[in-house]
CSV table of C-alpha atoms in Angstrom, one decimal:
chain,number,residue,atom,x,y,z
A,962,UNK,CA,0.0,0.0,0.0
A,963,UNK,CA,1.1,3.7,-1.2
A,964,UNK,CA,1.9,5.9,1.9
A,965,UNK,CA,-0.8,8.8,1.9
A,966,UNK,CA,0.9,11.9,0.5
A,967,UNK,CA,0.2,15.3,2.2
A,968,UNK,CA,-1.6,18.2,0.8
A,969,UNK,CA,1.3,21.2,0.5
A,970,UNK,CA,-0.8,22.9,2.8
A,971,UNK,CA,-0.6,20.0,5.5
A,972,UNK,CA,3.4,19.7,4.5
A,973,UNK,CA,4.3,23.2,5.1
A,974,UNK,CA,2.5,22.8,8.3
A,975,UNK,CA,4.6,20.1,9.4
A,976,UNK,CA,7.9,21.6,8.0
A,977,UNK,CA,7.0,25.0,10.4
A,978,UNK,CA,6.1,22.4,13.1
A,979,UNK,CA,9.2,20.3,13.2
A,980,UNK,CA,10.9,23.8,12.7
A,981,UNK,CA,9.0,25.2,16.2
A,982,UNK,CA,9.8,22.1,18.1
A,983,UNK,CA,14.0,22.2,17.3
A,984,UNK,CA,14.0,26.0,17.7
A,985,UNK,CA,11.9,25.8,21.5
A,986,UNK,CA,13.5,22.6,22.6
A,987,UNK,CA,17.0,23.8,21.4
A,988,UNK,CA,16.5,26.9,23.5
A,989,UNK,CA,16.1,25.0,26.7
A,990,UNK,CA,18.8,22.5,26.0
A,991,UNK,CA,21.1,24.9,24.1
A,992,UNK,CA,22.6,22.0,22.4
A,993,UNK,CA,21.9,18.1,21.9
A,994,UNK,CA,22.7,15.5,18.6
A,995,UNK,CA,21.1,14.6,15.5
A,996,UNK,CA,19.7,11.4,17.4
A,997,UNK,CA,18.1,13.0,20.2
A,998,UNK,CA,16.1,15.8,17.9
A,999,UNK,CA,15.1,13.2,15.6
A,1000,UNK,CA,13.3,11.6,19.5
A,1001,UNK,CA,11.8,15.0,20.0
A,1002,UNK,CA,10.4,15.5,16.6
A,1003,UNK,CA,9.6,11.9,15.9
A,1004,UNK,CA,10.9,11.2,12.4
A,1005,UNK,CA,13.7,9.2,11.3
A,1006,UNK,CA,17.6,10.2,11.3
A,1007,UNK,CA,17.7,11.6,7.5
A,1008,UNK,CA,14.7,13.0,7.6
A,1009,UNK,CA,16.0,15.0,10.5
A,1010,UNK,CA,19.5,15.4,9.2
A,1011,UNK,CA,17.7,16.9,6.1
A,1012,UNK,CA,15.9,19.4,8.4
A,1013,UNK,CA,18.7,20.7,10.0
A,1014,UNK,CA,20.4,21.5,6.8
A,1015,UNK,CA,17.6,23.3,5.7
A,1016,UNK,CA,17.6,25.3,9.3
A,1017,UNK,CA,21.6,25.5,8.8
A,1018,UNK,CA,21.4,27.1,5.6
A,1019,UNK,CA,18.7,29.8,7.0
A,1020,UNK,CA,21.3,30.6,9.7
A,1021,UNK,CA,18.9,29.4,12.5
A,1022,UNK,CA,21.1,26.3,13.8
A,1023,UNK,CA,24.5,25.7,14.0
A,1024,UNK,CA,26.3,22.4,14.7
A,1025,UNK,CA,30.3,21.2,16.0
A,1026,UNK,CA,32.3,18.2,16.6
A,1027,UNK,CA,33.3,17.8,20.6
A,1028,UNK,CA,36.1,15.3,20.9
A,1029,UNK,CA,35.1,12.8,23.9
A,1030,UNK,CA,38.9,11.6,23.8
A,1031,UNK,CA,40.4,8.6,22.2
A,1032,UNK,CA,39.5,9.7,18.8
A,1033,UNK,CA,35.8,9.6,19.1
A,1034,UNK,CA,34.4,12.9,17.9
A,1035,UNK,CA,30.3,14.1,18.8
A,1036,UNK,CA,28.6,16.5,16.6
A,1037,UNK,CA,26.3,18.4,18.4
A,1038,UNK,CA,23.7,20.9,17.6
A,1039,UNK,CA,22.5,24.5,18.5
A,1040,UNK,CA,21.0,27.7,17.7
A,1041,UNK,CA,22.5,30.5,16.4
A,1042,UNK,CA,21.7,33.8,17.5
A,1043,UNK,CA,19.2,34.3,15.2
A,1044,UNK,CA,17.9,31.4,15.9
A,1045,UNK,CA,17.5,31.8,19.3
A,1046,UNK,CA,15.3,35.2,18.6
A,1047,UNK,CA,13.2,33.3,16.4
A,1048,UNK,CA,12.3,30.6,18.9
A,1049,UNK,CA,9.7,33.0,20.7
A,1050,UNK,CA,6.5,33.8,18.7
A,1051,UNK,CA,5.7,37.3,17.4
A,1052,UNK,CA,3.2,37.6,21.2
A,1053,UNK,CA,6.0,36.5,23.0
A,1054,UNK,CA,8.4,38.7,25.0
A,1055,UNK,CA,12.0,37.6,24.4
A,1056,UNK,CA,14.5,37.6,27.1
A,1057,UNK,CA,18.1,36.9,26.7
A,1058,UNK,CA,19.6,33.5,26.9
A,1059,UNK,CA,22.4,31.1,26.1
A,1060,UNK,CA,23.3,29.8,22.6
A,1061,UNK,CA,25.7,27.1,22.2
A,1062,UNK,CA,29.6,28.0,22.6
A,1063,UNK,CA,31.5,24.8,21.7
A,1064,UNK,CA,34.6,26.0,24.0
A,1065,UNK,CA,32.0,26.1,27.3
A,1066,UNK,CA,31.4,21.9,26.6
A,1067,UNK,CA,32.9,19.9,28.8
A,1068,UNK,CA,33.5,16.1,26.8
A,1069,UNK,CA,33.7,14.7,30.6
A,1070,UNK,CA,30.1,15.4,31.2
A,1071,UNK,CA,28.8,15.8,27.3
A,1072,UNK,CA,26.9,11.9,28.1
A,1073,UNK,CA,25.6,12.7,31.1
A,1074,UNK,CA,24.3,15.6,29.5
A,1075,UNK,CA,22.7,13.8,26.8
A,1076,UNK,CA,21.3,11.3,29.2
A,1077,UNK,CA,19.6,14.0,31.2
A,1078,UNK,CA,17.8,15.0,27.7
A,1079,UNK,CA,17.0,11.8,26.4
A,1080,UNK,CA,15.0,11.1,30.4
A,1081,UNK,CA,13.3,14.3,29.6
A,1082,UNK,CA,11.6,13.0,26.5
A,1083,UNK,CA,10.6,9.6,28.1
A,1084,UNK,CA,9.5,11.4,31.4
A,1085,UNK,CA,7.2,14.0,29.1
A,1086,UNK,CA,5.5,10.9,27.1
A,1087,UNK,CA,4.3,9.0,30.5
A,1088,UNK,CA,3.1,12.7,31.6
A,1089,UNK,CA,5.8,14.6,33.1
A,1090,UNK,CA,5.3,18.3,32.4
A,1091,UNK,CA,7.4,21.4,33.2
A,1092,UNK,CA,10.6,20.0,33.0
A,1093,UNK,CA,14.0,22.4,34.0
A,1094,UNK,CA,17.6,20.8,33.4
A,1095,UNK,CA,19.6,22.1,36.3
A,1096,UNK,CA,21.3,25.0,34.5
A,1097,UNK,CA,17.6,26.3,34.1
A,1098,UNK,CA,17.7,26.8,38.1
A,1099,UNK,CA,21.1,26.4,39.7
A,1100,UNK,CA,22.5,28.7,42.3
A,1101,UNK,CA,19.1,29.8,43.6
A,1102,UNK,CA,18.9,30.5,46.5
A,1103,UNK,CA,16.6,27.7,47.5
A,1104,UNK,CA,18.6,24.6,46.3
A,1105,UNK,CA,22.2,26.8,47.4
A,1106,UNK,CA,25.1,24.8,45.8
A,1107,UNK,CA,23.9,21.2,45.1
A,1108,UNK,CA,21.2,21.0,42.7
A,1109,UNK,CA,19.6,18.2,41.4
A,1110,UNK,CA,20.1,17.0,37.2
A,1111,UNK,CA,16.2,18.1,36.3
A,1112,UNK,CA,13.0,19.0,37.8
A,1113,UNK,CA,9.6,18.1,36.5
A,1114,UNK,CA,5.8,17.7,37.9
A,1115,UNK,CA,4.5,14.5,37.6
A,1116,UNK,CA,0.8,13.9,36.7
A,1117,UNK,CA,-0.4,13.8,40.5
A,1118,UNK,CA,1.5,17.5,40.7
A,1119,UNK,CA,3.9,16.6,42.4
A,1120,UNK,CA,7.2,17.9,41.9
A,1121,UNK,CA,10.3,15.5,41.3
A,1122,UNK,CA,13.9,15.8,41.1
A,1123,UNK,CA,16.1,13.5,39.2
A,1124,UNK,CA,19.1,12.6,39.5
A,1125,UNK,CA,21.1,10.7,36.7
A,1126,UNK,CA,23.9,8.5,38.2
A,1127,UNK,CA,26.3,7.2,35.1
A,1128,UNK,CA,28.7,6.4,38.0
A,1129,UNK,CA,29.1,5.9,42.0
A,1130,UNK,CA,30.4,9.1,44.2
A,1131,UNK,CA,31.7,7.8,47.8
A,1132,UNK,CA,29.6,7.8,50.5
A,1133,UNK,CA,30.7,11.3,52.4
A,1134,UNK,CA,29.1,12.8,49.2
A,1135,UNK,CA,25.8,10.6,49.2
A,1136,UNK,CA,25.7,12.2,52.9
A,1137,UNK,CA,25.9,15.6,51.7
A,1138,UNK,CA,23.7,15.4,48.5
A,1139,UNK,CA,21.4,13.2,50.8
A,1140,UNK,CA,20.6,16.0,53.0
A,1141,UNK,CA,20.9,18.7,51.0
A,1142,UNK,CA,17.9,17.0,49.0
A,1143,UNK,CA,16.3,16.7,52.7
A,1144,UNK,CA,16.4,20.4,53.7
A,1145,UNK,CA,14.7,21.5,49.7
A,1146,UNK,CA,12.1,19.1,50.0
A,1147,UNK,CA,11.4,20.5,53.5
A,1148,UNK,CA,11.6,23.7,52.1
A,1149,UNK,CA,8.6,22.9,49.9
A,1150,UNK,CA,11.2,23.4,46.3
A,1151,UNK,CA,9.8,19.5,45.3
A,1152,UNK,CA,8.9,16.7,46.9
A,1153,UNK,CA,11.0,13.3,46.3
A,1154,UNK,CA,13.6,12.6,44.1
A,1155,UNK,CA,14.3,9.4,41.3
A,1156,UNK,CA,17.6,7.9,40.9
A,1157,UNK,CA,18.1,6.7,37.4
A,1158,UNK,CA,20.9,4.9,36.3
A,1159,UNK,CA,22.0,3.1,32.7
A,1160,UNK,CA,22.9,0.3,34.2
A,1161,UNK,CA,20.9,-1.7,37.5
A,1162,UNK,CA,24.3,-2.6,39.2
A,1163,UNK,CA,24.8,1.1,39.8
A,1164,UNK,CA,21.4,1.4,40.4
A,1165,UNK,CA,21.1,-1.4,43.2
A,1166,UNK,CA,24.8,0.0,44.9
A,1167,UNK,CA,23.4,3.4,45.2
A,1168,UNK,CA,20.2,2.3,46.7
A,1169,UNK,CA,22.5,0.4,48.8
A,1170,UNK,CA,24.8,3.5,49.8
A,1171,UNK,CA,21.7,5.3,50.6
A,1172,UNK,CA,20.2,2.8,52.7
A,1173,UNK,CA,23.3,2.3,54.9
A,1174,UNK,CA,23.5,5.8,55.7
A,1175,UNK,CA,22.6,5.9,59.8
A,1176,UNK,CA,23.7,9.9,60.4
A,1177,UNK,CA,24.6,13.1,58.3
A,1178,UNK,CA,25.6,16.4,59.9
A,1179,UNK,CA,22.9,19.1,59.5
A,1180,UNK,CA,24.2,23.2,60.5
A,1181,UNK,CA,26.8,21.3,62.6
A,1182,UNK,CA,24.7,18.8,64.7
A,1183,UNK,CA,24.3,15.2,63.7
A,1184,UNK,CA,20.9,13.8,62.6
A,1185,UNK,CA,19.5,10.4,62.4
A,1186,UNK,CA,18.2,9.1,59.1
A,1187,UNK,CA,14.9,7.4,59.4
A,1188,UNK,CA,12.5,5.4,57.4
A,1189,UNK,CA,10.7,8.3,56.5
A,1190,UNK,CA,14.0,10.2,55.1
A,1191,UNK,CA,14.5,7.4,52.2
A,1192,UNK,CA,11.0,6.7,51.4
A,1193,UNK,CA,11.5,10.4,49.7
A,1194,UNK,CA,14.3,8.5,47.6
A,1195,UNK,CA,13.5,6.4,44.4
A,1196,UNK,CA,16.0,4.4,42.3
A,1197,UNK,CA,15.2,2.3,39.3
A,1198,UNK,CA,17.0,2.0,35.5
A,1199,UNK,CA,16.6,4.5,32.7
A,1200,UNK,CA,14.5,1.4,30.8
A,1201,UNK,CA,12.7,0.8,33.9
């Protein structure tokens, strides 16, 4: 059977549509890969590689290879400037943002990166909404200087941080992230947190780490970790 063609009124709505989503997602995320906007827009790798081109040559996105080391090269893509100021609608008030500067990313945390974007597209089609990556929020007051990977409001309202853990920090720093996630979610900033690692070996040892912690020192006085402390605390799998 012949695949139904579209009217070229129905395909110029879908070119300015795939166009909207790259431009407002790529605004938030300043930069991501070819395979991760082809998830967001929902079309296969060439078709998307073909719409970037198209957005290239009309000076809204801009793309660069990252070396990860050993070789191994990542191109990424962005907005221009341009781009970016075309990302709000004609109704919209623009404020000033970041663009992609290839010398400002790190290759040590480029996957971890990535990760946190490709969560954010399977936590928005179970119903997730409102989703901030942490540079969206960082060094507020609120949070002070450990912040979670993303926030987003779950389809009871509740508000959730995640947390993506590509690899195990040692236990003095699960006490200190542990409580610093204690005193925000007292502080009424969200209201549990998901652990989510790529692999469940990480993700049973840092259930275990958290589970084992007894104490953590709070403004100088120690305090006792309860039941009731780690029920806040989730960990599962990025498939799970």
């Amino acid at each position: 059977m012949k695949k139904k063609l579209l009217s070229p009124t129905k395909r110029r709505y879908a070119i300015i549509r795939k166009r909207r989503i790259i431009l407002r997602t790529l605004r938030d995320e300043i930069w991501t890969t070819i395979e991760i906007i082809a998830l967001w827009i929902d079309r296969s790798h060439e078709t998307t590689r073909t719409t970037l081109k198209q957005m290239q040559r009309d000076g809204l996105v801009k793309c660069c290879a990252i070396n990860t080391g050993y070789g191994r090269k990542i191109v990424v893509w962005g907005l221009t400037r341009h781009g970016y100021a075309m990302s709000f609608n004609e109704d919209e008030e623009m404020v000033d943002g970041r663009i992609m500067e290839p010398s400002k990313i790190r290759p040590t945390t480029l996957n971890h990166r990535l990760d946190i974007q490709k969560m954010r597209i399977r936590m928005q089609r179970i119903g997730y909404r409102d989703w901030q990556a942490d540079y969206a929020f960082k060094n507020t007051k609120q949070l002070g200087d450990k912040w979670p990977d993303a926030l987003a409001t779950n389809s009871e309202g509740k508000r959730v941080a995640f947390e993506i853990e590509r690899t195990i920090k040692s236990v003095k720093r699960y006490r200190e992230i542990m409580i610093a996630h204690l005193v925000a979610m007292k502080n009424g900033v969200y209201d549990k947190v998901i652990y989510l690692s790529p692999d469940p070996k990480i993700t049973r040892r840092v259930e275990k780490i958290f589970h084992s912690i007894e104490t953590v020192i709070f403004k100088g006085q120690q305090v006792s970790i309860t039941s009731e402390h780690l029920s806040f605390f989730k960990f599962d799998t990025y498939d799970a």
